[in-house]
Amino acid sequence: MLWKDKYELGVAVIDAQHKELFKRVESFLHVLRAKDSWEEKIPALNETLEFMKRYVVEHFRDEEDYQQSINYPGYKAHKQIHDDMVNYVLEVSQQYEQANNSEHLMQQFGGRLLAWLINHVAAEDQLIADYANKKGMSGNGR
Ligand SMILES: [Fe+2]
Protein backbone atom coordinates (compact mmCIF):
# COMPACT_ATOMS: atom_id res chain seq x y z
CA MET A 1 0.00 0.00 0.00
CA LEU A 2 1.46 3.33 -1.05
CA TRP A 3 -0.83 5.27 1.24
CA LYS A 4 0.87 6.63 4.34
CA ASP A 5 -0.90 7.76 7.49
CA LYS A 6 1.07 10.99 7.43
CA TYR A 7 -0.99 11.95 4.35
CA GLU A 8 -4.06 12.30 6.56
CA LEU A 9 -5.53 15.78 6.73
CA GLY A 10 -7.60 14.94 9.79
CA VAL A 11 -10.84 15.39 7.85
CA ALA A 12 -12.57 12.01 7.80
CA VAL A 13 -14.41 12.32 4.46
CA ILE A 14 -11.38 13.62 2.59
CA ASP A 15 -9.00 11.09 4.13
CA ALA A 16 -11.33 8.23 3.22
CA GLN A 17 -11.51 9.50 -0.37
CA HIS A 18 -7.75 9.82 -0.61
CA LYS A 19 -7.33 6.25 0.64
CA GLU A 20 -9.87 5.03 -1.89
CA LEU A 21 -8.01 6.87 -4.67
CA PHE A 22 -4.72 5.30 -3.66
CA LYS A 23 -6.37 1.87 -3.53
CA ARG A 24 -7.89 2.29 -6.99
CA VAL A 25 -4.75 3.67 -8.60
CA GLU A 26 -2.72 0.82 -7.13
CA SER A 27 -5.07 -1.84 -8.39
CA PHE A 28 -5.08 -0.07 -11.76
CA LEU A 29 -1.28 -0.35 -11.88
CA HIS A 30 -1.50 -3.93 -10.72
CA VAL A 31 -3.69 -4.81 -13.69
CA LEU A 32 -1.43 -2.84 -16.05
CA ARG A 33 1.61 -4.80 -14.87
CA ALA A 34 -0.02 -8.23 -14.83
CA LYS A 35 1.17 -10.87 -17.26
CA ASP A 36 -2.24 -11.35 -18.90
CA SER A 37 -2.66 -10.32 -22.51
CA TRP A 38 -3.68 -6.73 -23.15
CA GLU A 39 -7.09 -7.88 -24.41
CA GLU A 40 -7.72 -9.58 -21.08
CA LYS A 41 -6.86 -6.46 -19.13
CA ILE A 42 -9.10 -4.08 -21.03
CA PRO A 43 -12.38 -4.69 -19.12
CA ALA A 44 -10.78 -4.07 -15.70
CA LEU A 45 -8.96 -1.00 -17.00
CA ASN A 46 -12.11 0.43 -18.54
CA GLU A 47 -13.94 -0.10 -15.29
CA THR A 48 -11.27 1.76 -13.31
CA LEU A 49 -11.11 4.54 -15.84
CA GLU A 50 -14.87 5.10 -15.59
CA PHE A 51 -14.64 5.02 -11.80
CA MET A 52 -11.82 7.55 -11.78
CA LYS A 53 -13.68 9.94 -14.03
CA ARG A 54 -16.60 9.99 -11.58
CA TYR A 55 -14.75 9.71 -8.31
CA VAL A 56 -12.04 12.27 -8.97
CA VAL A 57 -14.66 14.91 -9.77
CA GLU A 58 -16.66 14.07 -6.62
CA HIS A 59 -13.60 14.04 -4.43
CA PHE A 60 -12.25 17.33 -5.77
CA ARG A 61 -15.63 18.95 -5.19
CA ASP A 62 -15.75 17.74 -1.57
CA GLU A 63 -12.19 18.85 -0.96
CA GLU A 64 -12.86 22.27 -2.48
CA ASP A 65 -16.00 22.64 -0.33
CA TYR A 66 -13.89 21.90 2.71
CA GLN A 67 -11.29 24.46 1.66
CA GLN A 68 -13.98 27.10 1.29
CA SER A 69 -15.51 26.18 4.65
CA ILE A 70 -12.24 27.08 6.36
CA ASN A 71 -11.56 30.08 4.09
CA TYR A 72 -8.42 28.46 2.77
CA PRO A 73 -6.42 31.23 1.03
CA GLY A 74 -4.95 28.85 -1.56
CA TYR A 75 -8.39 27.76 -2.74
CA LYS A 76 -8.29 29.33 -6.19
CA ALA A 77 -4.87 27.99 -7.12
CA HIS A 78 -5.74 24.59 -5.71
CA LYS A 79 -8.98 24.43 -7.66
CA GLN A 80 -7.03 25.21 -10.82
CA ILE A 81 -4.77 22.21 -10.17
CA HIS A 82 -7.86 20.04 -9.70
CA ASP A 83 -9.49 21.35 -12.87
CA ASP A 84 -6.32 20.68 -14.85
CA MET A 85 -6.23 17.12 -13.53
CA VAL A 86 -9.88 16.48 -14.42
CA ASN A 87 -9.20 17.78 -17.92
CA TYR A 88 -6.17 15.54 -18.21
CA VAL A 89 -8.15 12.45 -17.17
CA LEU A 90 -10.94 13.28 -19.61
CA GLU A 91 -8.48 13.95 -22.39
CA VAL A 92 -6.66 10.66 -21.87
CA SER A 93 -9.92 8.79 -21.67
CA GLN A 94 -11.00 10.33 -24.99
CA GLN A 95 -7.68 9.57 -26.65
CA TYR A 96 -7.86 6.05 -25.30
CA GLU A 97 -11.22 5.48 -27.00
CA GLN A 98 -10.02 6.99 -30.25
CA ALA A 99 -6.81 4.97 -30.17
CA ASN A 100 -8.70 1.71 -29.67
CA ASN A 101 -7.64 0.98 -26.11
CA SER A 102 -4.00 1.77 -26.74
CA GLU A 103 -1.71 -0.02 -24.30
CA HIS A 104 1.03 2.58 -24.57
CA LEU A 105 -1.38 5.35 -23.63
CA MET A 106 -2.68 3.49 -20.58
CA GLN A 107 0.77 2.51 -19.33
CA GLN A 108 1.81 6.15 -19.54
CA PHE A 109 -1.40 7.26 -17.85
CA GLY A 110 -1.00 4.76 -14.98
CA GLY A 111 2.46 6.06 -14.13
CA ARG A 112 1.44 9.69 -14.33
CA LEU A 113 -1.68 9.12 -12.28
CA LEU A 114 0.27 7.59 -9.43
CA ALA A 115 2.98 10.26 -9.49
CA TRP A 116 0.36 12.99 -9.54
CA LEU A 117 -1.64 11.48 -6.69
CA ILE A 118 1.35 11.06 -4.40
CA ASN A 119 2.74 14.52 -5.15
CA HIS A 120 -0.59 16.19 -4.76
CA VAL A 121 -1.72 14.48 -1.57
CA ALA A 122 1.72 14.61 0.05
CA ALA A 123 2.40 18.24 -0.80
CA GLU A 124 -0.47 20.43 -2.04
CA ASP A 125 -3.17 18.87 0.14
CA GLN A 126 -0.97 18.99 3.22
CA LEU A 127 -0.94 22.78 2.96
CA ILE A 128 -4.68 22.72 3.66
CA ALA A 129 -4.11 20.77 6.88
CA ASP A 130 -1.25 23.08 7.86
CA TYR A 131 -3.51 26.07 7.44
CA ALA A 132 -6.39 24.46 9.37
CA ASN A 133 -4.05 23.51 12.20
CA LYS A 134 -2.57 26.98 12.35
CA LYS A 135 -6.04 28.44 12.61
CA GLY A 136 -6.98 25.88 15.25
CA MET A 137 -9.71 24.52 12.99
CA SER A 138 -10.14 20.76 12.68
CA GLY A 139 -7.09 19.02 11.29
CA ASN A 140 -5.23 16.33 13.19
CA GLY A 141 -3.25 18.60 15.46
CA ARG A 142 0.13 18.06 13.86
FE1 LIG B 1 -6.42 18.43 -3.68
PDB file of N, CA, C and O in Angstrom, residues 53 85-95:
ATOM      1  N   LYS A  53     -13.055   8.745 -13.457  1.00  0.00           N
ATOM      2  CA  LYS A  53     -13.685   9.937 -14.032  1.00  0.00           C
ATOM      3  C   LYS A  53     -14.763  10.480 -13.101  1.00  0.00           C
ATOM      4  O   LYS A  53     -14.903  11.678 -12.927  1.00  0.00           O
ATOM      5  N   MET A  85      -6.309  18.581 -13.641  1.00  0.00           N
ATOM      6  CA  MET A  85      -6.234  17.122 -13.533  1.00  0.00           C
ATOM      7  C   MET A  85      -7.468  16.462 -14.135  1.00  0.00           C
ATOM      8  O   MET A  85      -7.362  15.464 -14.848  1.00  0.00           O
ATOM      9  N   VAL A  86      -8.641  17.019 -13.844  1.00  0.00           N
ATOM     10  CA  VAL A  86      -9.876  16.475 -14.418  1.00  0.00           C
ATOM     11  C   VAL A  86      -9.794  16.528 -15.938  1.00  0.00           C
ATOM     12  O   VAL A  86     -10.112  15.550 -16.627  1.00  0.00           O
ATOM     13  N   ASN A  87      -9.326  17.656 -16.466  1.00  0.00           N
ATOM     14  CA  ASN A  87      -9.201  17.779 -17.918  1.00  0.00           C
ATOM     15  C   ASN A  87      -8.231  16.755 -18.484  1.00  0.00           C
ATOM     16  O   ASN A  87      -8.474  16.186 -19.549  1.00  0.00           O
ATOM     17  N   TYR A  88      -7.151  16.523 -17.763  1.00  0.00           N
ATOM     18  CA  TYR A  88      -6.169  15.542 -18.212  1.00  0.00           C
ATOM     19  C   TYR A  88      -6.785  14.140 -18.266  1.00  0.00           C
ATOM     20  O   TYR A  88      -6.633  13.419 -19.260  1.00  0.00           O
ATOM     21  N   VAL A  89      -7.521  13.780 -17.204  1.00  0.00           N
ATOM     22  CA  VAL A  89      -8.151  12.451 -17.166  1.00  0.00           C
ATOM     23  C   VAL A  89      -9.157  12.303 -18.308  1.00  0.00           C
ATOM     24  O   VAL A  89      -9.194  11.273 -18.997  1.00  0.00           O
ATOM     25  N   LEU A  90      -9.950  13.342 -18.539  1.00  0.00           N
ATOM     26  CA  LEU A  90     -10.939  13.277 -19.606  1.00  0.00           C
ATOM     27  C   LEU A  90     -10.285  13.196 -20.982  1.00  0.00           C
ATOM     28  O   LEU A  90     -10.729  12.468 -21.866  1.00  0.00           O
ATOM     29  N   GLU A  91      -9.208  13.935 -21.119  1.00  0.00           N
ATOM     30  CA  GLU A  91      -8.476  13.954 -22.385  1.00  0.00           C
ATOM     31  C   GLU A  91      -7.880  12.569 -22.690  1.00  0.00           C
ATOM     32  O   GLU A  91      -8.023  12.058 -23.802  1.00  0.00           O
ATOM     33  N   VAL A  92      -7.250  11.987 -21.683  1.00  0.00           N
ATOM     34  CA  VAL A  92      -6.656  10.659 -21.870  1.00  0.00           C
ATOM     35  C   VAL A  92      -7.740   9.643 -22.197  1.00  0.00           C
ATOM     36  O   VAL A  92      -7.589   8.814 -23.097  1.00  0.00           O
ATOM     37  N   SER A  93      -8.843   9.740 -21.468  1.00  0.00           N
ATOM     38  CA  SER A  93      -9.916   8.793 -21.675  1.00  0.00           C
ATOM     39  C   SER A  93     -10.466   8.885 -23.112  1.00  0.00           C
ATOM     40  O   SER A  93     -10.778   7.874 -23.740  1.00  0.00           O
ATOM     41  N   GLN A  94     -10.535  10.117 -23.615  1.00  0.00           N
ATOM     42  CA  GLN A  94     -11.000  10.327 -24.990  1.00  0.00           C
ATOM     43  C   GLN A  94      -9.996   9.771 -26.008  1.00  0.00           C
ATOM     44  O   GLN A  94     -10.369   9.071 -26.948  1.00  0.00           O
ATOM     45  N   GLN A  95      -8.738  10.078 -25.770  1.00  0.00           N
ATOM     46  CA  GLN A  95      -7.677   9.574 -26.655  1.00  0.00           C
ATOM     47  C   GLN A  95      -7.659   8.053 -26.652  1.00  0.00           C
ATOM     48  O   GLN A  95      -7.435   7.411 -27.677  1.00  0.00           O
TER      49      GLN A  95
END
